[in-house]
Amino acid sequence: MDTIFALASAQGKAGVAVVRISGPRAHAALSVLTQRDMTKRGMRMCAIRDMQGHHLDDALVLNFFAPSSFTGEDVVELQLHGSVAVVTAVLRTLGRIDGLRLADPGEFTRRAMENGKLDLSQVEGLADLIDAETESQRRQAQEVLSGRLGDVAERWRVDLIRAASLIEAVIDFADEDIPTDVTPEVSALIKKVIGELREETDGVQIAERIRSGFEVAIVGAPNVGKSTLLNALAGRDAAITSEYAGTTRDVIEVRMDLSGLAVTFLDTAGLRETSDAVEKMGISRAKNRAERADLRVLLAESALDLDIAVRDDDILVRPKADLRENSFKAVSGLTGEGVSNLISEIASILKTRSANAGVATRERHRIAMERAETALDAAQALLSDQFDQYEMVAEELRTAIRSLESLVGRVDVENLLDEIFASFCLGK
C-alpha cells in the first residue's frame, strides 16, 4: 500500500500548518526529514531538512503507530510554521521520497473507514462537521460522528439476526419436534424494529433541513415591502427596493444563522396579474419556491389576498407598520418595527420542528430504512401462515438486515464512496 501525505490544515498563511503522512513508510519518511531515528511513539521538536540536508523548518512532530491512529495505519503529523514557502518546501521534499505520493481527496478518511476506524455514517458526519456553519449543525454532525446512527442500526440488526436465527432453526429442523412456537418472539422483534424505524424515518426530513438549512419564503403582493423586510433581516442591502411594482423578478436568497439554525430567507416576486412576460416568469418561480419552502411569511392584510393555497403554519403579518395607527401583528423593514418579534416567531417554529429530528440525516439513510421497513412489513404478514412461509420470512429478514448494513457502509455502497470522499479536502 502507498504511503500518502498532504497538508491537513487550511491553505494559505497561518500560525501553524499541519502536514499528515499515513502508511507503511510514514516513519521512514520522517527519518529522512529529520535525519534521526524516529521509530518511537510520541511528540518531540525536530529540525526538518530536505534531501540535501538544508534546514527547512523546526516542527513539532507527532508519531502514531497502527492501529492507534486516525487512519488505523502508521501516521506522522508535522506541525510546521504556517508559511506558504515552508509548507511548499516540505511537501516537495516528501514527494521525492520513494514510496510516497500526494493523497487523493478524502483518502485519509477513506483509509480510516477501510481499516474499521469509522463507518460510513461517521464519515458523513465528519464531512458535515467540516461544513458546519451553525451550532445546530455542529451538534448534529458531532452526534453522527460519534457513531450514534451506527449504534442504532447495530441494535436493529442484532434484533433481526435473533429473529432470523429462530426462523432458520425451524426451517433446519422442520422434521423434528420444535419445543416452542417461535412466531410470537419473532413477531415481537419485528414489530419493535418496525416501530423504531418509522420513528427514525419520520425525523430524517427535519434532520436533513438542519444539515442543509431551512428555507423561509417572504410572500406578498407587489410593493408591500418584501425586499425591504429581507434587507432588514439580512442587515444589508441584499435586494433592490423601489416604489415601482414588479421590481423583484427572480428569487433572491439570503442565508443566515438564526438562533443556531441555518436559514435561507427568500425574497419572491410580488404576486399579481400581469401581462409582462418576464414578470410572469418571476411570479411563477415565486409560487414554486413558496410551495417548496419550509415556512412562509405572508406579508398581507389577509391570506385571502394572495393567490396561493394557505398552510396552517404560515405566518401572516401586515405590511408597513410605520404607516399604521395600529401596528399590531404588523412589520416594517424600513424602521425595523416588528422585525425582532417576527424573527423570534420564525425561530420558535423552526426550533420546535428541529426537536423532532432523528439521528439519520440524509436521503440515503431514509431510503435504506424504508427498504428495511418494507421487507419487515412483508415478513410480518407472512408470519401469519407460520411454517408454510418461514423460508420467505427468512429471506425478507435477510433483505432488511442487508438494508441496515448499507446504512453504515458494510454492503452495497461502493458506488457512493468516490462521490462522498471527493467532497473532502486532500488532508482529510
Coordinates of C-alpha atoms in Angstrom, one line a residue:
M1 CA 0.0 0.0 0.0
D2 CA 1.2 3.5 -0.8
T3 CA 2.2 5.9 1.9
I4 CA 0.3 9.2 1.4
F5 CA 0.8 12.7 2.5
A6 CA -1.0 16.1 2.3
L7 CA -1.5 19.4 4.0
A8 CA -4.2 18.7 6.7
S9 CA -4.8 22.3 7.7
A10 CA -6.2 25.2 5.5
Q11 CA -4.3 26.5 2.5
G12 CA -2.5 29.8 2.9
K13 CA -0.6 31.7 5.5
A14 CA -1.3 30.7 9.1
G15 CA 0.3 30.5 12.5
V16 CA 0.6 26.7 12.3
A17 CA 0.3 24.3 9.3
V18 CA -0.2 20.6 9.8
V19 CA 1.2 18.0 7.3
R20 CA -0.1 14.5 7.7
I21 CA 1.7 11.3 6.5
S22 CA 0.0 7.9 6.6
G23 CA 1.1 4.4 5.5
P24 CA 3.8 1.8 6.0
R25 CA 6.7 4.2 5.2
A26 CA 5.4 7.1 7.3
H27 CA 8.1 6.7 10.0
A28 CA 10.9 6.0 7.4
A29 CA 9.9 9.2 5.7
L30 CA 10.1 11.1 9.0
S31 CA 13.6 9.7 9.5
V32 CA 14.6 11.1 6.1
L33 CA 13.2 14.5 7.0
T34 CA 14.8 14.6 10.4
Q35 CA 17.9 12.5 9.7
R36 CA 17.3 10.8 13.0
D37 CA 15.8 7.5 14.2
M38 CA 12.1 8.4 14.6
T39 CA 10.6 5.0 15.4
K40 CA 9.4 5.8 18.9
R41 CA 5.8 6.8 19.6
G42 CA 5.3 10.3 21.0
M43 CA 5.8 14.0 20.4
R44 CA 9.1 16.0 20.0
M45 CA 10.6 19.1 18.4
C46 CA 12.8 18.3 15.4
A47 CA 14.6 20.2 12.6
I48 CA 13.1 19.3 9.2
R49 CA 15.5 19.1 6.3
D50 CA 15.4 18.4 2.6
M51 CA 17.2 15.7 0.7
Q52 CA 20.4 17.7 0.6
G53 CA 20.3 18.4 4.3
H54 CA 19.2 22.0 4.0
H55 CA 17.2 23.2 7.0
L56 CA 13.5 23.8 6.1
D57 CA 11.8 24.4 9.5
D58 CA 11.6 23.4 13.1
A59 CA 8.5 21.3 13.7
L60 CA 6.6 19.7 16.4
V61 CA 6.4 16.0 15.3
L62 CA 3.7 13.6 16.4
N63 CA 4.2 9.8 15.9
F64 CA 1.4 7.3 15.9
F65 CA 1.6 3.6 15.3
A66 CA -1.0 1.3 13.7
P67 CA -3.7 0.7 14.7
S68 CA -3.8 3.5 17.2
S69 CA -4.2 6.4 14.7
F70 CA -6.9 8.2 12.8
T71 CA -6.4 6.0 9.7
G72 CA -5.5 2.8 11.6
E73 CA -2.0 2.9 9.9
D74 CA 1.3 4.3 10.9
V75 CA 0.8 8.1 10.9
V76 CA 3.1 11.1 11.3
E77 CA 1.9 14.7 11.7
L78 CA 4.2 17.7 11.3
Q79 CA 3.2 20.9 12.9
L80 CA 5.1 23.5 10.9
H81 CA 5.2 27.3 10.9
G82 CA 2.4 28.2 8.6
S83 CA 4.4 29.9 5.9
V84 CA 3.4 29.0 2.3
A85 CA 7.1 28.7 1.4
V86 CA 7.7 26.3 4.4
V87 CA 4.7 24.1 3.5
T88 CA 5.6 24.0 -0.2
A89 CA 9.2 23.0 0.6
V90 CA 8.2 20.2 3.0
L91 CA 5.6 18.8 0.6
R92 CA 8.1 19.0 -2.3
T93 CA 10.6 17.0 -0.2
L94 CA 8.0 14.4 0.8
G95 CA 7.1 13.9 -2.9
R96 CA 10.8 13.0 -3.6
I97 CA 10.9 10.2 -1.1
D98 CA 10.4 6.7 -2.6
G99 CA 7.1 5.1 -1.9
L100 CA 5.3 8.4 -1.0
R101 CA 2.6 10.2 -3.0
L102 CA 0.2 13.1 -2.5
A103 CA -3.1 11.9 -1.1
D104 CA -6.3 12.0 -3.1
P105 CA -9.3 14.0 -1.7
G106 CA -10.6 12.3 1.4
E107 CA -8.1 9.4 1.2
F108 CA -7.1 9.6 4.8
T109 CA -10.7 9.3 5.9
R110 CA -11.3 6.5 3.4
R111 CA -8.5 4.5 4.8
A112 CA -9.9 5.1 8.3
M113 CA -13.2 3.6 7.1
E114 CA -11.5 0.7 5.3
N115 CA -9.5 -0.1 8.5
G116 CA -12.6 -0.1 10.7
K117 CA -11.9 3.2 12.5
L118 CA -15.1 4.8 11.1
D119 CA -18.3 3.5 9.5
L120 CA -19.9 5.3 6.5
S121 CA -22.3 7.2 8.6
Q122 CA -19.4 8.6 10.7
V123 CA -17.6 9.6 7.5
E124 CA -20.7 11.5 6.5
G125 CA -20.8 13.1 10.0
L126 CA -17.2 14.2 9.7
A127 CA -18.0 15.8 6.3
D128 CA -20.9 17.6 7.9
L129 CA -18.8 18.7 10.8
I130 CA -16.2 20.3 8.5
D131 CA -19.0 22.1 6.6
A132 CA -21.0 23.1 9.8
E133 CA -21.8 26.8 10.0
T134 CA -24.2 26.9 12.9
E135 CA -24.4 25.5 16.4
S136 CA -27.3 23.1 15.5
Q137 CA -25.3 21.8 12.5
R138 CA -22.2 21.3 14.7
R139 CA -24.2 19.4 17.4
Q140 CA -25.9 17.2 14.7
A141 CA -22.6 16.4 13.0
Q142 CA -20.9 15.5 16.3
E143 CA -23.8 13.2 17.1
V144 CA -23.4 11.3 13.8
L145 CA -19.6 11.3 14.0
S146 CA -19.8 9.8 17.5
G147 CA -21.3 6.7 15.9
R148 CA -24.9 7.0 17.3
L149 CA -26.5 6.1 13.9
G150 CA -24.3 3.0 13.7
D151 CA -25.2 2.1 17.2
V152 CA -28.9 2.3 16.5
A153 CA -28.5 0.3 13.2
E154 CA -26.5 -2.3 15.0
R155 CA -29.2 -2.7 17.7
W156 CA -31.8 -3.2 15.0
R157 CA -29.5 -5.7 13.2
V158 CA -29.0 -7.7 16.4
D159 CA -32.7 -8.0 16.9
L160 CA -33.3 -9.1 13.3
I161 CA -30.5 -11.6 13.4
R162 CA -32.1 -13.1 16.5
A163 CA -35.4 -13.3 14.7
A164 CA -33.8 -14.8 11.6
S165 CA -31.9 -17.4 13.6
L166 CA -35.2 -18.5 15.2
I167 CA -36.8 -18.9 11.8
E168 CA -33.7 -20.7 10.4
A169 CA -33.8 -23.1 13.3
V170 CA -37.4 -24.0 12.5
I171 CA -36.5 -24.5 8.8
D172 CA -33.4 -26.6 9.5
F173 CA -35.2 -28.9 12.0
A174 CA -38.6 -29.0 10.2
D175 CA -38.7 -32.8 10.5
E176 CA -38.1 -32.7 14.3
D177 CA -40.2 -31.6 17.2
I178 CA -39.7 -27.9 18.0
P179 CA -40.3 -27.4 21.7
T180 CA -41.8 -23.9 21.4
D181 CA -43.5 -21.8 18.7
V182 CA -41.0 -19.1 17.7
T183 CA -43.7 -17.0 15.9
P184 CA -44.6 -14.8 18.9
E185 CA -41.0 -13.9 19.7
V186 CA -40.1 -13.3 16.0
S187 CA -43.2 -11.2 15.5
A188 CA -42.4 -9.1 18.6
L189 CA -38.8 -8.4 17.5
I190 CA -40.0 -7.4 14.0
K191 CA -42.7 -5.1 15.4
K192 CA -40.2 -3.4 17.7
V193 CA -37.8 -2.7 14.9
I194 CA -40.5 -1.5 12.6
G195 CA -41.7 1.0 15.2
E196 CA -38.3 2.4 15.8
L197 CA -37.5 2.5 12.0
R198 CA -40.7 4.5 11.4
E199 CA -39.9 7.0 14.2
E200 CA -36.4 7.5 12.8
T201 CA -37.6 7.8 9.2
D202 CA -40.1 10.5 10.2
G203 CA -37.2 12.6 11.6
V204 CA -35.0 12.4 8.5
Q205 CA -36.6 15.4 6.7
I206 CA -36.1 17.7 9.7
A207 CA -32.6 16.4 10.3
E208 CA -31.7 17.0 6.7
R209 CA -33.0 20.5 7.0
I210 CA -30.8 21.2 10.0
R211 CA -27.9 19.9 7.9
S212 CA -28.6 21.8 4.7
G213 CA -30.7 24.7 6.1
F214 CA -34.4 25.7 6.3
E215 CA -36.0 27.9 3.7
V216 CA -38.3 30.7 4.7
A217 CA -40.1 32.5 1.8
I218 CA -41.4 36.0 2.1
V219 CA -44.6 36.2 0.0
G220 CA -46.9 39.1 -0.8
A221 CA -48.3 41.4 -3.4
P222 CA -46.0 43.8 -5.2
N223 CA -44.7 46.9 -3.3
V224 CA -45.7 45.7 0.2
G225 CA -42.1 45.8 1.5
K226 CA -40.9 42.2 0.9
S227 CA -37.4 43.3 -0.3
T228 CA -37.1 45.9 2.4
L229 CA -38.0 43.3 5.0
L230 CA -35.4 40.9 3.6
N231 CA -32.8 43.7 3.8
A232 CA -33.7 44.3 7.4
L233 CA -33.4 40.6 8.2
A234 CA -30.1 40.4 6.4
G235 CA -28.7 43.6 7.9
R236 CA -27.6 44.8 4.5
D237 CA -29.0 45.7 1.0
A238 CA -29.4 42.2 -0.4
A239 CA -32.4 43.1 -2.6
I240 CA -33.1 46.2 -4.7
T241 CA -36.0 48.2 -3.4
S242 CA -38.1 50.6 -5.4
E243 CA -41.5 52.4 -5.3
Y244 CA -42.3 50.7 -8.7
A245 CA -44.2 47.4 -8.5
G246 CA -42.6 44.4 -10.0
T247 CA -39.0 45.3 -9.3
T248 CA -38.2 41.9 -7.9
R249 CA -38.3 39.4 -10.9
D250 CA -36.2 36.5 -9.6
V251 CA -36.0 34.8 -6.2
I252 CA -33.3 36.4 -4.0
E253 CA -31.7 34.3 -1.3
V254 CA -30.0 35.4 1.9
R255 CA -28.5 32.8 4.2
M256 CA -28.4 33.4 8.0
D257 CA -27.7 31.9 11.3
L258 CA -31.0 32.2 13.2
S259 CA -30.7 31.1 16.8
G260 CA -28.2 28.4 15.9
L261 CA -30.2 27.2 12.8
A262 CA -29.1 27.7 9.2
V263 CA -31.9 29.6 7.5
T264 CA -32.2 30.9 3.9
F265 CA -34.7 33.7 3.5
L266 CA -36.3 34.0 0.1
D267 CA -37.5 37.3 -1.4
T268 CA -40.0 36.4 -4.1
A269 CA -41.6 38.4 -6.9
G270 CA -44.9 40.1 -6.0
L271 CA -48.0 38.1 -6.7
R272 CA -50.4 39.8 -9.1
E273 CA -51.9 39.6 -12.5
T274 CA -49.6 40.9 -15.2
S275 CA -49.1 41.0 -18.9
D276 CA -45.4 41.4 -18.6
A277 CA -43.8 38.1 -19.8
V278 CA -40.7 38.4 -17.7
E279 CA -42.7 39.3 -14.6
K280 CA -45.0 36.3 -15.2
M281 CA -41.9 34.1 -15.1
G282 CA -40.8 35.6 -11.8
I283 CA -44.3 35.2 -10.3
S284 CA -44.3 31.5 -11.4
R285 CA -40.9 30.9 -9.8
A286 CA -42.1 32.7 -6.7
K287 CA -45.1 30.4 -6.3
N288 CA -43.0 27.3 -6.9
R289 CA -40.3 28.3 -4.3
A290 CA -43.0 29.3 -1.8
E291 CA -44.7 26.0 -2.2
R292 CA -41.4 24.1 -1.5
A293 CA -40.3 26.4 1.4
D294 CA -40.3 25.0 4.9
L295 CA -42.0 28.1 6.3
R296 CA -43.7 31.1 4.7
V297 CA -44.1 34.7 5.9
L298 CA -47.3 36.1 4.2
L299 CA -46.9 39.9 4.0
A300 CA -50.6 40.9 3.5
E301 CA -53.7 42.2 5.2
S302 CA -55.3 38.8 4.8
A303 CA -54.1 35.5 3.4
L304 CA -57.1 35.6 1.1
D305 CA -55.4 38.5 -0.7
L306 CA -52.8 36.1 -2.1
D307 CA -53.2 33.7 -5.0
I308 CA -51.7 30.7 -3.1
A309 CA -53.0 27.9 -1.0
V310 CA -52.7 28.9 2.7
R311 CA -51.0 26.4 5.0
D312 CA -51.7 26.1 8.7
D313 CA -48.1 27.1 9.7
D314 CA -48.0 30.2 7.5
I315 CA -47.0 33.4 9.5
L316 CA -49.3 36.3 8.5
V317 CA -48.0 39.8 9.2
R318 CA -49.4 43.0 8.0
P319 CA -47.0 45.3 5.9
K320 CA -45.7 48.8 6.5
A321 CA -46.2 49.0 10.3
D322 CA -44.6 52.5 10.2
L323 CA -47.6 53.9 8.3
R324 CA -50.3 52.4 10.6
E325 CA -52.0 53.8 13.7
N326 CA -52.5 50.2 14.9
S327 CA -49.3 48.2 14.2
F328 CA -50.4 45.0 16.0
K329 CA -49.1 42.0 14.0
A330 CA -47.5 44.3 11.5
V331 CA -43.9 44.7 10.4
S332 CA -41.8 47.4 8.8
G333 CA -38.5 46.6 7.2
L334 CA -37.9 50.3 6.8
T335 CA -38.0 51.2 10.6
G336 CA -37.4 47.7 12.0
E337 CA -40.7 47.8 13.8
G338 CA -42.0 44.2 14.5
V339 CA -38.9 42.6 12.9
S340 CA -37.5 41.2 16.1
N341 CA -40.9 39.7 17.0
L342 CA -41.1 38.1 13.5
I343 CA -37.6 36.7 13.9
S344 CA -38.5 35.3 17.3
E345 CA -41.6 33.6 15.9
I346 CA -39.8 32.1 13.0
A347 CA -37.0 30.8 15.3
S348 CA -39.6 29.3 17.7
I349 CA -41.4 27.4 14.9
L350 CA -38.2 26.1 13.4
K351 CA -36.7 25.1 16.8
T352 CA -40.0 23.2 17.6
R353 CA -39.7 21.3 14.4
S354 CA -36.0 20.6 15.0
A355 CA -36.9 18.9 18.2
N356 CA -38.4 16.0 16.1
A357 CA -35.1 15.4 14.2
G358 CA -33.7 11.9 14.1
V359 CA -30.1 10.9 14.1
A360 CA -30.3 9.8 10.4
T361 CA -29.6 13.0 8.4
R362 CA -29.6 12.1 4.7
E363 CA -31.9 10.9 2.0
R364 CA -29.6 7.8 1.6
H365 CA -30.4 6.9 5.2
R366 CA -34.1 7.3 4.7
I367 CA -34.1 5.1 1.6
A368 CA -32.2 2.3 3.4
M369 CA -34.5 2.4 6.4
E370 CA -37.6 2.4 4.3
R371 CA -36.3 -0.5 2.3
A372 CA -35.7 -2.4 5.6
E373 CA -39.2 -1.4 6.8
T374 CA -40.8 -2.7 3.6
A375 CA -39.1 -6.1 4.0
L376 CA -40.1 -6.3 7.6
D377 CA -43.8 -5.5 6.8
A378 CA -43.7 -8.3 4.3
A379 CA -42.1 -10.7 6.9
Q380 CA -44.7 -9.8 9.5
A381 CA -47.6 -10.5 7.0
L382 CA -46.0 -13.9 6.0
L383 CA -45.7 -14.9 9.7
S384 CA -49.5 -15.4 9.8
D385 CA -49.0 -18.5 7.7
Q386 CA -46.4 -19.9 10.1
F387 CA -44.4 -22.9 8.9
D388 CA -45.5 -22.9 5.3
Q389 CA -44.0 -19.4 4.7
Y390 CA -40.9 -19.5 7.0
E391 CA -38.4 -19.6 4.2
M392 CA -39.9 -16.5 2.7
V393 CA -39.9 -14.8 6.1
A394 CA -36.2 -15.6 6.4
E395 CA -35.5 -14.1 3.0
E396 CA -37.3 -10.9 3.9
L397 CA -35.4 -10.7 7.2
R398 CA -32.1 -11.1 5.3
T399 CA -33.2 -8.2 3.0
A400 CA -33.9 -6.0 6.0
I401 CA -30.6 -6.8 7.6
R402 CA -28.7 -6.0 4.3
S403 CA -30.5 -2.7 4.1
L404 CA -29.4 -1.8 7.6
E405 CA -25.8 -2.9 6.9
S406 CA -25.8 -0.5 3.9
L407 CA -26.8 2.3 6.3
V408 CA -23.3 2.1 7.9
G409 CA -21.4 1.1 4.7
R410 CA -21.0 -2.7 5.2
V411 CA -22.6 -3.6 1.9
D412 CA -23.9 -2.1 -1.3
V413 CA -22.2 1.3 -1.1
E414 CA -19.1 1.1 -3.3
N415 CA -20.8 3.3 -5.9
L416 CA -21.2 6.0 -3.3
L417 CA -17.7 6.2 -1.9
D418 CA -16.0 8.0 -4.7
E419 CA -18.7 10.7 -4.6
I420 CA -18.6 11.0 -0.8
F421 CA -14.8 11.2 -0.4
A422 CA -14.5 13.6 -3.4
S423 CA -16.1 16.3 -1.2
F424 CA -13.2 16.1 1.3
C425 CA -10.1 18.2 1.1
L426 CA -6.7 16.5 0.4
G427 CA -5.7 16.4 4.1
K428 CA -8.8 14.6 5.2

